[in-house]
Amino acid sequence: MKAETLFSPELHPHRRYNQLTGEWILVSPHRTQRPWQGQRESAGNEQRPAYDPTCYLCPGNKRAGDHTNPQYKDTFVFQNDFSALLPDTPLTGGVEEGLLHAEPVQGLCRVICFSPRHDLTLPEMSVEQIGRVVDVWAEQIKDLGPRYKWVQVFENKGAVMGCSNPHPHGQVWASSFLPRIPDQENTNQQQYFQKHGRPLLSDYLAQELERKLRVIEANQHWVMLVPYWATWPFEFLLLPRRHVKRLPELTAEERASLAEILQRSLIRYDNLFETSFPYSMGWHGAPNDGGDYEHWQLHAHFYPPLLRSATVKKFMVGYEMLAESQRDLTAEQAAQRLREVPEVHYKQLG
Ligand code: H2U
Ligand code: ZN
């Protein structure tokens, strides 16, 4: 066979299989030179004040429903004044009318302020300050886990992601049901464990560490990588080296090194396009219904929308909405670019 007739994942269109969700993604590496004349987002590099009197998350300020924030010193958690889920929805009944099917659900939503400083973001905070955020994430899961099957801890960062306020904050949505994506991840991890007797993500990490092609940062307890099946251009998957099912199980040492790898990785994000890098991130730990979740490995996903600059984002439209996800830049190319950026935050370099 002639060499040029052989398939090359660096040159030719192919599909990659997402082991966690069981979905496929179309990869089109030959298309990376496509010209762009479409929408540009604003870079959002404006300097913010340390305290904003109009911000509903800053210490001492008023929020909806006549609430006043305390003069908090590190983190602050409060019940979302516009919660998407409510704790007292009646669970009896539902809708069963021919093809119309609905079930009532209960839940709870909270907001977590990461810092009293309006002008900071996670990568600009100290490792100790990020460590405090890690503790709060774990505390929230410990508190809500016994009452709710799924506790989704997440952060929506940047106006491009629909975040309404630049003050550093995240959210927690706890629900009586297992939502679609963790449900898919549960099924796939369970099937792998039944077949191989080992957690899927432990084996996946071992395979990634053999060649380190997609690894961005690694320390004693954690590895940050661009997953083989990444959908978003610069997507991250964060994995503990040890088999851990849920955030509250982490030791003090593991939390400290988690804060460290988060800081290093998020500085890389900011440095890639010299902008405060927008993303949605969130934790996926094992569900909390007393079931056996030996197959589940704790992990975090980071889904950033930017594609080629601070102002050009990847749109999940057309083919993505109607057929399946697609990307041009390969996961390996994305990983290489993220490894090449400076390790010091661009704002500190001046
Ligand atoms: P996002 O900007 O990441 O969506 O988060 C802001 C959250 O804060 C949002 O869910 C809540 C909104 O409901 N919020 C309050 O709880 N109280 C307020 O006074 C304003 C916004
Ligand atoms: Zn603020």
Short mmCIF file of C-alpha atoms and ligand atoms in Angstrom, two decimals:
data_model
loop_
_atom_site.label_atom_id
_atom_site.label_comp_id
_atom_site.label_asym_id
_atom_site.label_seq_id
_atom_site.Cartn_x
_atom_site.Cartn_y
_atom_site.Cartn_z
CA MET A 1 0.00 0.00 0.00
CA LYS A 2 1.28 3.50 -0.83
CA ALA A 3 2.01 5.70 2.22
CA GLU A 4 -0.37 8.49 1.17
CA THR A 5 -3.29 6.11 1.03
CA LEU A 6 -2.97 5.35 4.76
CA PHE A 7 -5.31 7.08 7.17
CA SER A 8 -3.66 9.74 9.34
CA PRO A 9 -5.61 11.29 12.26
CA GLU A 10 -3.51 14.45 11.78
CA LEU A 11 -4.67 14.90 8.18
CA HIS A 12 -7.91 13.09 7.53
CA PRO A 13 -11.50 13.46 8.76
CA HIS A 14 -12.40 10.91 11.42
CA ARG A 15 -14.73 10.35 14.36
CA ARG A 16 -13.55 9.95 17.95
CA TYR A 17 -15.54 8.07 20.56
CA ASN A 18 -16.24 9.72 23.92
CA GLN A 19 -15.89 6.83 26.40
CA LEU A 20 -17.67 8.78 29.14
CA THR A 21 -20.81 9.86 27.31
CA GLY A 22 -20.90 7.22 24.57
CA GLU A 23 -21.15 9.97 21.92
CA TRP A 24 -19.07 10.45 18.79
CA ILE A 25 -17.36 13.62 17.62
CA LEU A 26 -16.34 14.43 14.04
CA VAL A 27 -12.74 15.69 13.75
CA SER A 28 -11.73 17.60 10.58
CA PRO A 29 -8.01 18.43 10.96
CA HIS A 30 -7.62 19.47 7.31
CA ARG A 31 -9.92 22.44 7.96
CA THR A 32 -7.86 24.42 10.50
CA GLN A 33 -6.91 27.08 7.93
CA ARG A 34 -10.53 28.07 7.33
CA PRO A 35 -10.83 31.91 7.09
CA TRP A 36 -13.10 33.67 9.58
CA GLN A 37 -15.31 36.67 8.74
CA GLY A 38 -18.06 36.05 11.27
CA GLN A 39 -18.87 37.30 14.73
CA ARG A 40 -16.19 38.49 17.15
CA GLU A 41 -16.87 38.78 20.85
CA SER A 42 -15.48 41.69 22.83
CA ALA A 43 -12.22 40.76 24.58
CA GLY A 44 -13.51 41.82 28.02
CA ASN A 45 -10.10 42.98 29.22
CA GLU A 46 -11.40 46.04 31.10
CA GLN A 47 -9.92 46.64 34.56
CA ARG A 48 -12.50 46.12 37.31
CA PRO A 49 -12.53 47.78 40.75
CA ALA A 50 -11.77 45.61 43.84
CA TYR A 51 -15.20 46.63 45.15
CA ASP A 52 -18.22 47.51 42.98
CA PRO A 53 -21.11 49.19 44.85
CA THR A 54 -23.58 47.97 42.19
CA CYS A 55 -22.48 44.28 42.34
CA TYR A 56 -24.94 41.93 44.06
CA LEU A 57 -22.09 39.60 45.06
CA CYS A 58 -19.69 42.10 46.68
CA PRO A 59 -19.52 42.12 50.52
CA GLY A 60 -22.05 44.35 52.27
CA ASN A 61 -24.19 44.88 49.13
CA LYS A 62 -27.91 44.28 48.63
CA ARG A 63 -29.28 41.35 46.61
CA ALA A 64 -32.74 40.46 45.36
CA GLY A 65 -35.42 39.82 48.00
CA ASP A 66 -33.99 42.48 50.35
CA HIS A 67 -31.02 40.32 51.37
CA THR A 68 -27.73 41.96 52.36
CA ASN A 69 -24.41 40.16 51.89
CA PRO A 70 -22.22 39.93 55.01
CA GLN A 71 -18.72 41.49 55.09
CA TYR A 72 -17.28 38.11 54.11
CA LYS A 73 -13.51 37.63 54.11
CA ASP A 74 -12.87 34.62 51.84
CA THR A 75 -15.87 32.71 50.44
CA PHE A 76 -19.61 33.19 50.89
CA VAL A 77 -22.46 30.78 50.05
CA PHE A 78 -26.12 31.78 49.80
CA GLN A 79 -29.33 30.28 48.48
CA ASN A 80 -29.95 31.41 44.88
CA ASP A 81 -32.70 34.05 44.97
CA PHE A 82 -33.96 32.74 41.59
CA SER A 83 -33.48 28.98 42.06
CA ALA A 84 -34.25 26.69 39.12
CA LEU A 85 -35.10 23.86 41.52
CA LEU A 86 -37.22 24.09 44.66
CA PRO A 87 -37.10 21.89 47.77
CA ASP A 88 -40.85 21.62 48.37
CA THR A 89 -42.31 20.63 44.97
CA PRO A 90 -45.03 17.96 45.53
CA LEU A 91 -43.67 14.63 44.25
CA THR A 92 -46.95 12.78 43.97
CA GLY A 93 -48.53 12.74 40.52
CA GLY A 94 -46.94 13.83 37.27
CA VAL A 95 -48.04 13.80 33.66
CA GLU A 96 -48.96 10.58 31.81
CA GLU A 97 -51.20 11.59 28.92
CA GLY A 98 -50.52 9.53 25.84
CA LEU A 99 -47.11 10.71 24.66
CA LEU A 100 -46.97 13.57 27.14
CA HIS A 101 -44.80 12.46 30.04
CA ALA A 102 -43.43 14.56 32.93
CA GLU A 103 -42.24 13.95 36.46
CA PRO A 104 -42.05 16.47 39.33
CA VAL A 105 -38.59 17.13 40.82
CA GLN A 106 -37.14 18.66 43.95
CA GLY A 107 -33.87 20.48 44.45
CA LEU A 108 -31.94 23.41 45.74
CA CYS A 109 -29.69 26.08 44.17
CA ARG A 110 -26.93 28.04 45.84
CA VAL A 111 -24.38 30.64 44.75
CA ILE A 112 -20.73 30.47 45.93
CA CYS A 113 -18.68 33.68 45.97
CA PHE A 114 -15.04 32.65 45.53
CA SER A 115 -13.58 35.88 46.90
CA PRO A 116 -14.71 39.25 48.31
CA ARG A 117 -12.58 40.87 45.58
CA HIS A 118 -14.71 41.89 42.60
CA ASP A 119 -11.64 42.20 40.33
CA LEU A 120 -10.19 38.69 40.75
CA THR A 121 -10.76 35.36 38.98
CA LEU A 122 -9.53 31.90 40.05
CA PRO A 123 -6.22 32.06 38.12
CA GLU A 124 -5.44 35.43 39.73
CA MET A 125 -6.06 34.15 43.27
CA SER A 126 -3.38 32.59 45.49
CA VAL A 127 -3.14 28.80 45.87
CA GLU A 128 -4.36 29.24 49.48
CA GLN A 129 -7.39 31.23 48.34
CA ILE A 130 -8.21 28.65 45.64
CA GLY A 131 -7.81 25.98 48.33
CA ARG A 132 -10.59 27.66 50.30
CA VAL A 133 -12.85 27.39 47.21
CA VAL A 134 -11.96 23.68 46.92
CA ASP A 135 -12.98 23.24 50.59
CA VAL A 136 -16.32 24.96 49.96
CA TRP A 137 -17.02 22.76 46.92
CA ALA A 138 -16.39 19.68 49.10
CA GLU A 139 -18.46 21.10 51.99
CA GLN A 140 -21.42 21.73 49.70
CA ILE A 141 -21.38 18.15 48.40
CA LYS A 142 -21.03 16.81 51.93
CA ASP A 143 -23.98 18.94 53.06
CA LEU A 144 -26.34 18.31 50.12
CA GLY A 145 -25.25 14.78 49.14
CA PRO A 146 -27.25 13.02 51.87
CA ARG A 147 -30.42 14.85 50.74
CA TYR A 148 -30.07 14.87 46.94
CA LYS A 149 -29.10 12.23 44.41
CA TRP A 150 -27.02 14.61 42.30
CA VAL A 151 -25.15 17.71 43.42
CA GLN A 152 -23.80 19.70 40.49
CA VAL A 153 -21.03 22.13 41.47
CA PHE A 154 -20.09 24.41 38.58
CA GLU A 155 -18.66 27.73 37.49
CA ASN A 156 -19.86 29.77 34.55
CA LYS A 157 -17.14 32.27 33.72
CA GLY A 158 -17.32 35.17 31.29
CA ALA A 159 -20.06 37.06 29.48
CA VAL A 160 -19.59 34.79 26.41
CA MET A 161 -20.84 31.93 28.58
CA GLY A 162 -23.90 33.88 29.67
CA CYS A 163 -22.45 34.71 33.06
CA SER A 164 -24.35 37.70 34.41
CA ASN A 165 -21.69 39.04 36.77
CA PRO A 166 -17.85 39.12 36.57
CA HIS A 167 -17.49 38.83 40.37
CA PRO A 168 -15.72 35.43 40.87
CA HIS A 169 -18.46 32.96 41.73
CA GLY A 170 -19.82 29.51 41.06
CA GLN A 171 -23.07 27.68 41.68
CA VAL A 172 -24.45 24.48 43.18
CA TRP A 173 -27.62 22.84 41.90
CA ALA A 174 -28.74 19.80 43.88
CA SER A 175 -31.51 17.59 42.49
CA SER A 176 -33.64 14.61 43.43
CA PHE A 177 -32.86 13.06 40.03
CA LEU A 178 -29.74 12.06 38.08
CA PRO A 179 -29.51 14.49 35.12
CA ARG A 180 -28.85 13.27 31.56
CA ILE A 181 -25.07 13.75 31.27
CA PRO A 182 -24.03 12.17 34.60
CA ASP A 183 -26.55 9.43 33.83
CA GLN A 184 -24.73 8.66 30.56
CA GLU A 185 -21.35 8.81 32.34
CA ASN A 186 -22.65 6.46 35.01
CA THR A 187 -23.83 3.88 32.47
CA ASN A 188 -20.54 3.92 30.56
CA GLN A 189 -18.33 3.77 33.65
CA GLN A 190 -20.46 0.96 35.06
CA GLN A 191 -20.30 -1.11 31.86
CA TYR A 192 -16.52 -0.69 31.66
CA PHE A 193 -16.08 -1.70 35.31
CA GLN A 194 -18.24 -4.81 34.87
CA LYS A 195 -16.12 -5.88 31.91
CA HIS A 196 -12.63 -4.97 33.16
CA GLY A 197 -12.88 -4.75 36.96
CA ARG A 198 -11.19 -1.33 36.96
CA PRO A 199 -12.58 2.23 36.72
CA LEU A 200 -12.70 3.47 33.12
CA LEU A 201 -11.07 6.80 33.97
CA SER A 202 -8.21 5.15 35.90
CA ASP A 203 -7.35 3.08 32.84
CA TYR A 204 -7.80 6.09 30.57
CA LEU A 205 -5.42 8.17 32.72
CA ALA A 206 -2.82 5.37 32.68
CA GLN A 207 -2.98 5.31 28.87
CA GLU A 208 -2.62 9.11 28.62
CA LEU A 209 0.37 9.09 30.97
CA GLU A 210 2.21 6.60 28.76
CA ARG A 211 2.74 9.13 25.93
CA LYS A 212 1.74 12.41 27.63
CA LEU A 213 0.64 13.76 24.23
CA ARG A 214 -2.44 15.45 25.65
CA VAL A 215 -1.23 16.15 29.22
CA ILE A 216 -1.10 19.86 30.16
CA GLU A 217 -0.18 19.84 33.86
CA ALA A 218 0.55 17.09 36.35
CA ASN A 219 1.51 17.02 40.02
CA GLN A 220 1.70 14.43 42.79
CA HIS A 221 -2.07 13.88 42.97
CA TRP A 222 -3.65 15.31 39.80
CA VAL A 223 -3.42 15.39 36.02
CA MET A 224 -4.97 18.02 33.71
CA LEU A 225 -5.30 16.91 30.09
CA VAL A 226 -7.13 17.61 26.85
CA PRO A 227 -9.24 14.46 26.46
CA TYR A 228 -8.82 12.43 23.26
CA TRP A 229 -12.54 12.93 22.57
CA ALA A 230 -12.59 16.70 23.39
CA THR A 231 -15.48 18.62 21.84
CA TRP A 232 -14.63 22.21 22.76
CA PRO A 233 -11.40 23.53 21.17
CA PHE A 234 -9.39 23.77 24.41
CA GLU A 235 -11.40 21.45 26.62
CA PHE A 236 -9.80 20.08 29.83
CA LEU A 237 -10.42 16.96 31.87
CA LEU A 238 -9.04 17.00 35.43
CA LEU A 239 -8.38 13.63 37.05
CA PRO A 240 -7.01 12.49 40.41
CA ARG A 241 -4.25 9.85 40.18
CA ARG A 242 -5.86 7.88 43.04
CA HIS A 243 -9.28 6.27 42.74
CA VAL A 244 -11.56 8.82 44.46
CA LYS A 245 -15.34 8.77 44.11
CA ARG A 246 -16.33 12.16 45.56
CA LEU A 247 -14.78 15.53 46.42
CA PRO A 248 -15.29 15.26 50.22
CA GLU A 249 -13.04 12.13 50.22
CA LEU A 250 -9.99 14.19 49.26
CA THR A 251 -7.25 14.50 51.90
CA ALA A 252 -5.93 17.93 52.94
CA GLU A 253 -2.82 17.24 50.87
CA GLU A 254 -4.87 16.33 47.78
CA ARG A 255 -6.93 19.51 48.16
CA ALA A 256 -3.81 21.65 48.38
CA SER A 257 -2.34 20.10 45.24
CA LEU A 258 -5.73 20.44 43.52
CA ALA A 259 -5.63 24.19 44.21
CA GLU A 260 -2.12 24.27 42.79
CA ILE A 261 -2.92 22.44 39.54
CA LEU A 262 -6.06 24.55 39.09
CA GLN A 263 -4.04 27.74 39.36
CA ARG A 264 -1.35 26.55 36.93
CA SER A 265 -3.87 25.25 34.37
CA LEU A 266 -6.16 28.30 34.50
CA ILE A 267 -3.17 30.62 34.07
CA ARG A 268 -2.42 28.70 30.85
CA TYR A 269 -6.01 29.31 29.74
CA ASP A 270 -5.70 33.08 30.37
CA ASN A 271 -2.31 33.23 28.66
CA LEU A 272 -3.45 31.43 25.50
CA PHE A 273 -5.22 34.51 24.10
CA GLU A 274 -4.13 37.01 26.80
CA THR A 275 -7.68 37.38 28.03
CA SER A 276 -9.70 36.28 31.05
CA PHE A 277 -10.54 32.89 29.50
CA PRO A 278 -14.28 32.13 29.62
CA TYR A 279 -15.50 28.60 30.34
CA SER A 280 -18.06 26.45 32.06
CA MET A 281 -16.50 23.99 34.47
CA GLY A 282 -17.99 21.51 36.87
CA TRP A 283 -17.38 18.48 39.08
CA HIS A 284 -18.66 14.99 38.42
CA GLY A 285 -18.45 12.82 41.53
CA ALA A 286 -20.43 9.63 42.14
CA PRO A 287 -24.20 10.06 42.73
CA ASN A 288 -25.45 9.97 46.33
CA ASP A 289 -28.20 7.38 46.58
CA GLY A 290 -26.47 4.74 48.64
CA GLY A 291 -25.75 2.64 45.53
CA ASP A 292 -22.44 0.93 44.73
CA TYR A 293 -20.36 3.38 42.70
CA GLU A 294 -16.97 1.62 42.70
CA HIS A 295 -16.89 2.24 38.94
CA TRP A 296 -17.05 6.02 39.33
CA GLN A 297 -13.91 8.14 39.24
CA LEU A 298 -14.17 11.77 40.39
CA HIS A 299 -13.32 14.29 37.67
CA ALA A 300 -13.89 17.87 36.52
CA HIS A 301 -14.68 19.11 33.01
CA PHE A 302 -13.69 22.51 31.63
CA TYR A 303 -15.55 23.62 28.49
CA PRO A 304 -14.16 26.90 27.09
CA PRO A 305 -15.81 28.34 23.96
CA LEU A 306 -12.89 30.36 22.49
CA LEU A 307 -11.42 29.05 19.26
CA ARG A 308 -8.79 31.25 17.67
CA SER A 309 -8.48 34.48 19.66
CA ALA A 310 -9.97 36.39 22.59
CA THR A 311 -12.82 37.39 20.29
CA VAL A 312 -13.54 34.40 18.04
CA LYS A 313 -15.48 31.58 19.63
CA LYS A 314 -16.51 28.13 18.49
CA PHE A 315 -20.21 27.90 17.68
CA MET A 316 -22.03 24.65 18.28
CA VAL A 317 -24.57 25.17 15.51
CA GLY A 318 -25.74 23.61 12.25
CA TYR A 319 -24.17 20.18 11.99
CA GLU A 320 -23.56 20.10 15.76
CA MET A 321 -27.22 20.82 16.53
CA LEU A 322 -28.56 18.48 13.90
CA ALA A 323 -26.05 15.66 13.53
CA GLU A 324 -23.10 15.52 15.96
CA SER A 325 -20.32 17.63 17.47
CA GLN A 326 -17.44 18.59 15.20
CA ARG A 327 -14.02 20.17 15.62
CA ASP A 328 -11.17 21.23 13.33
CA LEU A 329 -8.18 21.65 15.67
CA THR A 330 -7.22 18.22 17.03
CA ALA A 331 -6.98 17.56 20.78
CA GLU A 332 -3.22 17.03 20.31
CA GLN A 333 -2.76 20.41 18.57
CA ALA A 334 -4.76 22.11 21.33
CA ALA A 335 -2.65 20.42 24.01
CA GLN A 336 0.57 21.49 22.33
CA ARG A 337 -0.54 25.12 22.16
CA LEU A 338 -1.56 25.11 25.82
CA ARG A 339 1.80 23.63 26.84
CA GLU A 340 3.69 26.31 24.89
CA VAL A 341 2.24 29.37 26.69
CA PRO A 342 4.18 31.04 29.56
CA GLU A 343 3.53 29.75 33.09
CA VAL A 344 3.31 33.24 34.62
CA HIS A 345 0.00 35.09 34.27
CA TYR A 346 0.16 37.68 31.48
CA LYS A 347 -1.13 40.43 33.77
CA GLN A 348 1.85 39.86 36.04
CA LEU A 349 4.24 39.97 33.12
CA GLY A 350 2.74 43.40 32.25
P1 H2U B 1 -24.47 33.40 36.79
O1 H2U B 1 -24.19 34.81 36.41
O2 H2U B 1 -23.26 32.51 36.79
O3 H2U B 1 -25.63 32.85 36.06
O4 H2U B 1 -24.88 33.40 38.36
C1 H2U B 1 -25.52 34.40 39.02
C2 H2U B 1 -26.59 33.74 39.86
O5 H2U B 1 -26.91 34.62 40.92
C3 H2U B 1 -27.85 33.50 39.06
O6 H2U B 1 -28.16 32.11 39.10
C4 H2U B 1 -28.30 34.59 41.14
C5 H2U B 1 -28.91 34.33 39.79
O7 H2U B 1 -30.12 33.63 39.91
N1 H2U B 1 -28.70 35.84 41.78
C6 H2U B 1 -29.19 35.83 43.06
O8 H2U B 1 -29.33 34.76 43.66
N2 H2U B 1 -29.51 37.01 43.68
C7 H2U B 1 -29.41 38.24 43.08
O9 H2U B 1 -29.69 39.25 43.69
C8 H2U B 1 -28.96 38.33 41.67
C9 H2U B 1 -28.55 37.04 41.00
ZN ZN B 2 -18.60 42.22 43.17
#
